[in-house]
Amino acid sequence: MSNPQQLRYSKEHEWLSGAEDGVSTVGITEHAANALGDVVFVQLPEVGTTVSAGETCGELESTKSVSDLYSPVTGEVTEVNEDVVNDPSLVNSAPFEGGWLFKVRVAEEPADLLSADEYTAFSAG
């Protein structure tokens, strides 16, 4: 499993892209997708909602369990991935591409986000 170097990662297993015009993309890592199993339902925050770093902002349901979705940053949700809502399996098949979850206009980014190498070491246990 290879974590893209250009992303940053939370200890709750979400990834965050670099900001483009102040907006970053959020998804869950391949490690988290594999641990969840086949994702069958995704509940994402609504556009316009303010999310807070480390706080629950949605839910992922798989054939194994239900898991909370945490925001890696504080900001306003600007877009949700309707493709994932309609086809939750994208979270498993393309966690770093088509399986992204939402976009957020970042107001505050915590200092404890991890680099790809740090996250790989963290998720290895």
XYZ file of N, CA, C and O in Angstrom:
500
model
N 0.854 -1.171 0.000
C 0.000 0.000 0.000
C 0.901 1.236 0.000
O 1.808 1.354 0.801
N 0.629 2.149 -0.895
C 1.450 3.341 -1.021
C 0.595 4.585 -0.803
O -0.406 4.788 -1.484
N 0.988 5.396 0.170
C 0.263 6.634 0.454
C 0.875 7.768 -0.362
O 2.075 8.005 -0.263
N 0.069 8.459 -1.166
C 0.607 9.545 -1.994
C 1.366 10.578 -1.157
O 0.876 11.046 -0.128
N 2.566 10.914 -1.618
C 3.450 11.828 -0.892
C 2.900 13.244 -0.777
O 3.198 13.942 0.184
N 2.098 13.686 -1.754
C 1.631 15.070 -1.752
C 0.484 15.320 -0.768
O 0.106 16.458 -0.532
N -0.055 14.269 -0.178
C -1.168 14.410 0.769
C -0.649 14.455 2.192
O 0.467 14.056 2.478
N -1.504 14.966 3.088
C -1.237 14.899 4.522
C -2.319 14.022 5.138
O -3.400 13.879 4.575
N -2.031 13.473 6.317
C -2.872 12.437 6.893
C -3.182 12.716 8.360
O -2.347 13.259 9.083
N -4.379 12.307 8.782
C -4.734 12.426 10.196
C -4.584 11.067 10.872
O -4.580 10.029 10.205
N -4.503 11.074 12.183
C -4.407 9.820 12.930
C -5.745 9.091 12.965
O -5.820 7.965 13.420
N -6.800 9.732 12.467
C -8.113 9.084 12.334
C -8.261 8.453 10.950
O -9.329 8.011 10.576
N -7.190 8.478 10.148
C -7.098 7.807 8.839
C -7.811 8.548 7.707
O -8.247 7.937 6.739
N -7.900 9.867 7.805
C -8.359 10.686 6.682
C -7.147 11.299 6.006
O -6.110 11.504 6.630
N -7.295 11.600 4.710
C -6.239 12.311 3.995
C -6.755 13.677 3.574
O -7.958 13.904 3.486
N -5.815 14.576 3.318
C -6.121 15.960 2.958
C -5.183 16.383 1.843
O -3.965 16.228 1.963
N -5.771 16.910 0.767
C -4.945 17.405 -0.335
C -4.442 18.803 0.001
O -4.961 19.463 0.902
N -3.453 19.242 -0.748
C -3.007 20.625 -0.638
C -4.138 21.552 -1.082
O -4.969 21.180 -1.909
N -4.181 22.738 -0.532
C -5.256 23.675 -0.842
C -5.085 24.281 -2.227
O -3.992 24.671 -2.613
N -6.181 24.318 -2.963
C -6.233 24.993 -4.250
C -7.273 26.096 -4.108
O -8.446 25.821 -3.892
N -6.827 27.357 -4.154
C -7.696 28.506 -3.873
C -8.340 28.385 -2.492
O -9.498 28.735 -2.302
N -7.583 27.856 -1.531
C -8.060 27.738 -0.156
C -8.933 26.526 0.115
O -9.406 26.343 1.229
N -9.178 25.692 -0.910
C -10.057 24.523 -0.764
C -9.227 23.247 -0.879
O -8.457 23.077 -1.819
N -9.403 22.354 0.094
C -8.721 21.052 0.104
C -9.743 19.936 -0.030
O -10.902 20.086 0.341
N -9.289 18.811 -0.543
C -10.124 17.622 -0.691
C -9.818 16.662 0.449
O -8.666 16.529 0.863
N -10.864 15.979 0.949
C -10.749 15.051 2.065
C -11.248 13.674 1.630
O -12.243 13.562 0.917
N -10.552 12.641 2.071
C -10.989 11.270 1.848
C -10.475 10.399 2.971
O -9.839 10.890 3.896
N -10.756 9.094 2.887
C -10.163 8.184 3.855
C -9.045 7.417 3.158
O -9.047 7.258 1.946
N -8.111 6.951 3.945
C -6.935 6.273 3.398
C -7.266 4.859 2.932
O -8.276 4.276 3.332
N -6.379 4.319 2.135
C -6.518 2.937 1.686
C -6.480 1.992 2.890
O -7.220 1.007 2.946
N -5.640 2.307 3.858
C -5.560 1.515 5.090
C -6.930 1.447 5.773
O -7.391 0.371 6.156
N -7.586 2.605 5.908
C -8.910 2.655 6.546
C -9.953 1.934 5.708
O -10.802 1.207 6.241
N -9.909 2.128 4.393
C -10.872 1.467 3.511
C -10.740 -0.049 3.609
O -11.744 -0.766 3.670
N -9.513 -0.540 3.660
C -9.290 -1.980 3.788
C -9.776 -2.510 5.138
O -10.350 -3.589 5.218
N -9.539 -1.743 6.195
C -9.969 -2.150 7.528
C -11.493 -2.175 7.640
O -12.057 -3.042 8.307
N -12.149 -1.241 6.970
C -13.614 -1.195 6.999
C -14.244 -2.369 6.271
O -15.298 -2.852 6.655
N -13.645 -2.787 5.188
C -14.278 -3.780 4.327
C -15.114 -3.063 3.287
O -14.947 -1.859 3.053
N -16.022 -3.765 2.659
C -16.821 -3.197 1.570
C -17.760 -2.114 2.086
O -18.704 -2.409 2.836
N -17.518 -0.855 1.686
C -18.357 0.261 2.106
C -19.657 0.214 1.307
O -19.646 0.130 0.086
N -20.785 0.259 2.033
C -22.098 0.146 1.396
C -22.958 1.401 1.572
O -23.987 1.547 0.914
N -22.554 2.308 2.456
C -23.319 3.534 2.689
C -22.373 4.619 3.175
O -21.490 4.355 3.991
N -22.578 5.835 2.658
C -21.757 6.981 3.048
C -22.681 8.141 3.403
O -23.576 8.485 2.636
N -22.475 8.710 4.583
C -23.182 9.923 4.987
C -22.133 11.015 5.118
O -21.209 10.914 5.930
N -22.269 12.051 4.282
C -21.283 13.129 4.247
C -21.884 14.407 4.818
O -23.109 14.575 4.835
N -21.034 15.342 5.241
C -21.565 16.630 5.729
C -22.202 17.394 4.571
O -21.841 17.207 3.408
N -23.171 18.236 4.880
C -23.839 19.021 3.842
C -22.992 20.214 3.427
O -22.236 20.768 4.232
N -23.120 20.595 2.166
C -22.443 21.794 1.664
C -22.905 22.983 2.508
O -24.088 23.123 2.819
N -21.944 23.806 2.905
C -22.237 24.969 3.739
C -22.043 24.706 5.217
O -22.001 25.637 6.017
N -21.919 23.448 5.594
C -21.694 23.074 6.992
C -20.267 23.414 7.394
O -19.334 23.246 6.608
N -20.100 23.877 8.615
C -18.767 24.085 9.162
C -18.353 22.825 9.893
O -19.102 22.309 10.725
N -17.184 22.313 9.533
C -16.627 21.138 10.198
C -15.430 21.578 11.031
O -14.794 22.577 10.735
N -15.151 20.808 12.076
C -14.038 21.134 12.974
C -13.040 19.986 12.991
O -13.435 18.812 13.009
N -11.780 20.339 13.014
C -10.705 19.336 13.031
C -10.895 18.369 14.190
O -11.114 18.787 15.323
N -10.849 17.076 13.874
C -10.966 16.048 14.893
C -12.379 15.712 15.300
O -12.599 14.804 16.101
N -13.364 16.420 14.753
C -14.766 16.193 15.113
C -15.453 15.323 14.069
O -15.124 15.367 12.889
N -16.454 14.557 14.487
C -17.239 13.727 13.587
C -18.025 14.611 12.626
O -18.627 15.603 13.028
N -18.007 14.233 11.337
C -18.744 15.019 10.344
C -19.526 14.129 9.374
O -20.132 14.622 8.427
N -19.501 12.826 9.601
C -20.224 11.909 8.737
C -20.036 10.489 9.213
O -19.563 10.253 10.329
N -20.414 9.552 8.328
C -20.388 8.158 8.713
C -20.143 7.279 7.492
O -20.621 7.590 6.397
N -19.413 6.203 7.698
C -19.179 5.203 6.660
C -19.670 3.863 7.204
O -19.281 3.457 8.293
N -20.530 3.217 6.435
C -21.060 1.924 6.851
C -20.546 0.872 5.885
O -20.614 1.043 4.670
N -20.032 -0.201 6.452
C -19.521 -1.293 5.624
C -20.221 -2.580 6.003
O -21.036 -2.618 6.928
N -19.863 -3.633 5.309
C -20.428 -4.940 5.634
C -19.929 -5.427 6.989
O -20.543 -6.299 7.588
N -18.837 -4.836 7.496
C -18.263 -5.227 8.784
C -18.742 -4.362 9.936
O -18.957 -4.861 11.033
N -18.842 -3.050 9.715
C -19.114 -2.140 10.834
C -19.533 -0.762 10.334
O -19.555 -0.497 9.139
N -19.831 0.097 11.301
C -20.104 1.506 11.029
C -18.969 2.304 11.647
O -18.545 2.034 12.767
N -18.444 3.281 10.904
C -17.324 4.074 11.384
C -17.629 5.555 11.214
O -18.183 5.968 10.195
N -17.267 6.342 12.206
C -17.412 7.791 12.091
C -16.383 8.339 11.119
O -15.275 7.817 10.995
N -16.767 9.395 10.438
C -15.872 10.146 9.563
C -15.491 11.414 10.314
O -16.362 12.119 10.822
N -14.196 11.684 10.400
C -13.692 12.855 11.111
C -13.108 13.840 10.115
O -12.491 13.444 9.131
N -13.279 15.120 10.400
C -12.663 16.138 9.554
C -11.225 16.360 10.015
O -10.985 16.549 11.207
N -10.274 16.351 9.074
C -8.884 16.607 9.457
C -8.579 18.092 9.673
O -7.523 18.428 10.192
N -9.495 18.966 9.255
C -9.297 20.419 9.363
C -10.605 21.099 9.771
O -11.670 20.504 9.722
N -10.485 22.363 10.134
C -11.653 23.192 10.406
C -11.927 24.045 9.174
O -10.995 24.606 8.587
N -13.194 24.120 8.785
C -13.559 24.932 7.635
C -14.977 24.668 7.175
O -15.738 23.952 7.827
N -15.321 25.245 6.026
C -16.669 25.123 5.474
C -16.673 24.152 4.300
O -15.858 24.261 3.386
N -17.605 23.208 4.334
C -17.740 22.237 3.257
C -18.250 22.954 2.013
O -19.268 23.648 2.053
N -17.513 22.797 0.903
C -17.887 23.474 -0.344
C -18.465 22.521 -1.379
O -19.128 22.953 -2.315
N -18.194 21.224 -1.221
C -18.665 20.233 -2.193
C -18.614 18.853 -1.561
O -17.733 18.574 -0.746
N -19.571 17.998 -1.924
C -19.511 16.591 -1.535
C -19.456 15.761 -2.808
O -19.924 16.178 -3.863
N -18.866 14.585 -2.696
C -18.719 13.702 -3.845
C -19.986 12.864 -4.001
O -20.141 11.827 -3.361
N -20.887 13.323 -4.863
C -22.145 12.615 -5.099
C -21.905 11.245 -5.707
O -22.718 10.326 -5.510
N -20.802 11.068 -6.440
C -20.493 9.759 -7.008
C -20.314 8.718 -5.904
O -20.749 7.569 -6.044
N -19.687 9.111 -4.792
C -19.486 8.202 -3.666
C -20.801 7.931 -2.943
O -21.040 6.814 -2.489
N -21.655 8.935 -2.849
C -22.966 8.738 -2.231
C -23.752 7.703 -3.035
O -24.374 6.800 -2.469
N -23.697 7.815 -4.363
C -24.425 6.895 -5.243
C -23.745 5.538 -5.382
O -24.409 4.534 -5.648
N -22.423 5.489 -5.244
C -21.660 4.247 -5.373
C -20.568 4.207 -4.292
O -19.407 4.501 -4.559
N -20.945 3.854 -3.042
C -19.985 3.862 -1.934
C -18.766 2.974 -2.151
O -17.734 3.189 -1.516
N -18.841 2.013 -3.053
C -17.701 1.123 -3.276
C -16.487 1.872 -3.825
O -15.364 1.360 -3.767
N -16.683 3.089 -4.330
C -15.551 3.904 -4.797
C -14.554 4.179 -3.671
O -13.365 4.346 -3.916
N -15.054 4.223 -2.431
C -14.175 4.429 -1.279
C -13.141 3.304 -1.213
O -11.979 3.536 -0.893
N -13.554 2.088 -1.543
C -12.648 0.937 -1.520
C -11.808 0.843 -2.785
O -10.615 0.556 -2.715
N -12.412 1.068 -3.929
C -11.708 0.836 -5.194
C -10.766 1.972 -5.581
O -9.792 1.740 -6.290
N -11.041 3.195 -5.135
C -10.206 4.341 -5.520
C -10.157 5.377 -4.396
O -10.580 6.518 -4.579
N -9.627 5.001 -3.208
C -9.685 5.919 -2.067
C -8.971 7.248 -2.282
O -9.350 8.257 -1.690
N -7.952 7.267 -3.145
C -7.196 8.505 -3.361
C -7.600 9.226 -4.651
O -7.050 10.276 -4.957
N -8.499 8.656 -5.415
C -8.919 9.294 -6.676
C -10.423 9.562 -6.626
O -10.854 10.494 -5.997
N -11.206 8.709 -7.282
C -12.657 8.912 -7.364
C -13.403 8.703 -6.071
O -14.560 9.075 -5.955
N -12.736 8.121 -5.064
C -13.375 7.858 -3.786
C -13.221 8.958 -2.751
O -13.494 8.739 -1.573
N -12.796 10.166 -3.192
C -12.706 11.287 -2.244
C -14.099 11.561 -1.680
O -15.115 11.193 -2.278
N -14.180 12.235 -0.532
C -15.460 12.397 0.149
C -16.039 13.803 0.069
O -17.183 13.979 -0.299
N -15.247 14.810 0.453
C -15.762 16.182 0.389
C -14.622 17.169 0.248
O -13.458 16.833 0.445
N -14.997 18.393 -0.119
C -14.026 19.487 -0.218
C -14.382 20.521 0.838
O -15.552 20.744 1.137
N -13.352 21.150 1.372
C -13.537 22.082 2.477
C -12.655 23.313 2.273
O -11.495 23.192 1.886
N -13.258 24.499 2.492
C -12.480 25.738 2.502
C -11.834 25.818 3.877
O -12.501 26.004 4.885
N -10.534 25.637 3.917
C -9.810 25.476 5.173
C -9.684 26.818 5.903
O -9.154 27.788 5.358
N -10.179 26.821 7.146
C -10.024 27.985 8.012
C -8.860 27.775 8.966
O -8.143 28.714 9.312
N -8.684 26.516 9.383
C -7.604 26.204 10.324
C -7.165 24.764 10.109
O -7.983 23.855 10.023
N -5.847 24.587 10.028
C -5.276 23.261 9.832
C -4.454 22.909 11.067
O -3.576 23.666 11.460
N -4.748 21.777 11.694
C -3.987 21.418 12.889
C -2.524 21.105 12.560
O -2.207 20.690 11.451
N -1.684 21.286 13.543
C -0.250 21.074 13.350
C 0.125 19.597 13.361
O 1.239 19.246 12.975
N -0.803 18.729 13.785
C -0.441 17.315 13.946
C -0.760 16.440 12.736
O -0.734 15.208 12.842
N -1.031 17.026 11.567
C -1.213 16.202 10.369
C 0.119 15.565 10.004
O 1.180 16.156 10.189
N 0.047 14.359 9.476
C 1.239 13.572 9.202
C 1.624 13.600 7.726
O 0.752 13.702 6.857
N 2.904 13.460 7.455
C 3.372 13.264 6.082
C 3.033 11.828 5.683
O 2.659 10.996 6.532
N 3.212 11.495 4.417
C 2.941 10.135 3.943
C 3.806 9.120 4.689
O 3.312 8.067 5.115
N 5.088 9.414 4.850
C 5.982 8.482 5.540
C 5.597 8.331 7.013
O 5.615 7.223 7.564
N 5.250 9.440 7.665
C 4.824 9.378 9.061
C 3.539 8.566 9.199
O 3.398 7.765 10.129
N 2.604 8.768 8.271
C 1.344 8.024 8.333
C 1.583 6.535 8.085
O 0.979 5.694 8.750
N 2.441 6.204 7.159
C 2.741 4.794 6.890
C 3.286 4.125 8.146
O 2.859 3.016 8.493
N 4.190 4.794 8.835
C 4.744 4.251 10.082
C 3.655 4.151 11.162
O 3.563 3.140 11.868
N 2.816 5.180 11.264
C 1.731 5.188 12.247
C 0.749 4.041 12.007
O 0.370 3.325 12.930
N 0.331 3.871 10.756
C -0.691 2.864 10.441
C -0.127 1.448 10.478
O -0.890 0.484 10.593
N 1.188 1.310 10.440
C 1.808 -0.012 10.555
C 1.760 -0.520 11.982
O 1.941 -1.700 12.240
N 1.506 0.422 12.907
C 1.237 0.021 14.270
C 2.321 0.106 15.247
O 2.429 -0.472 16.233
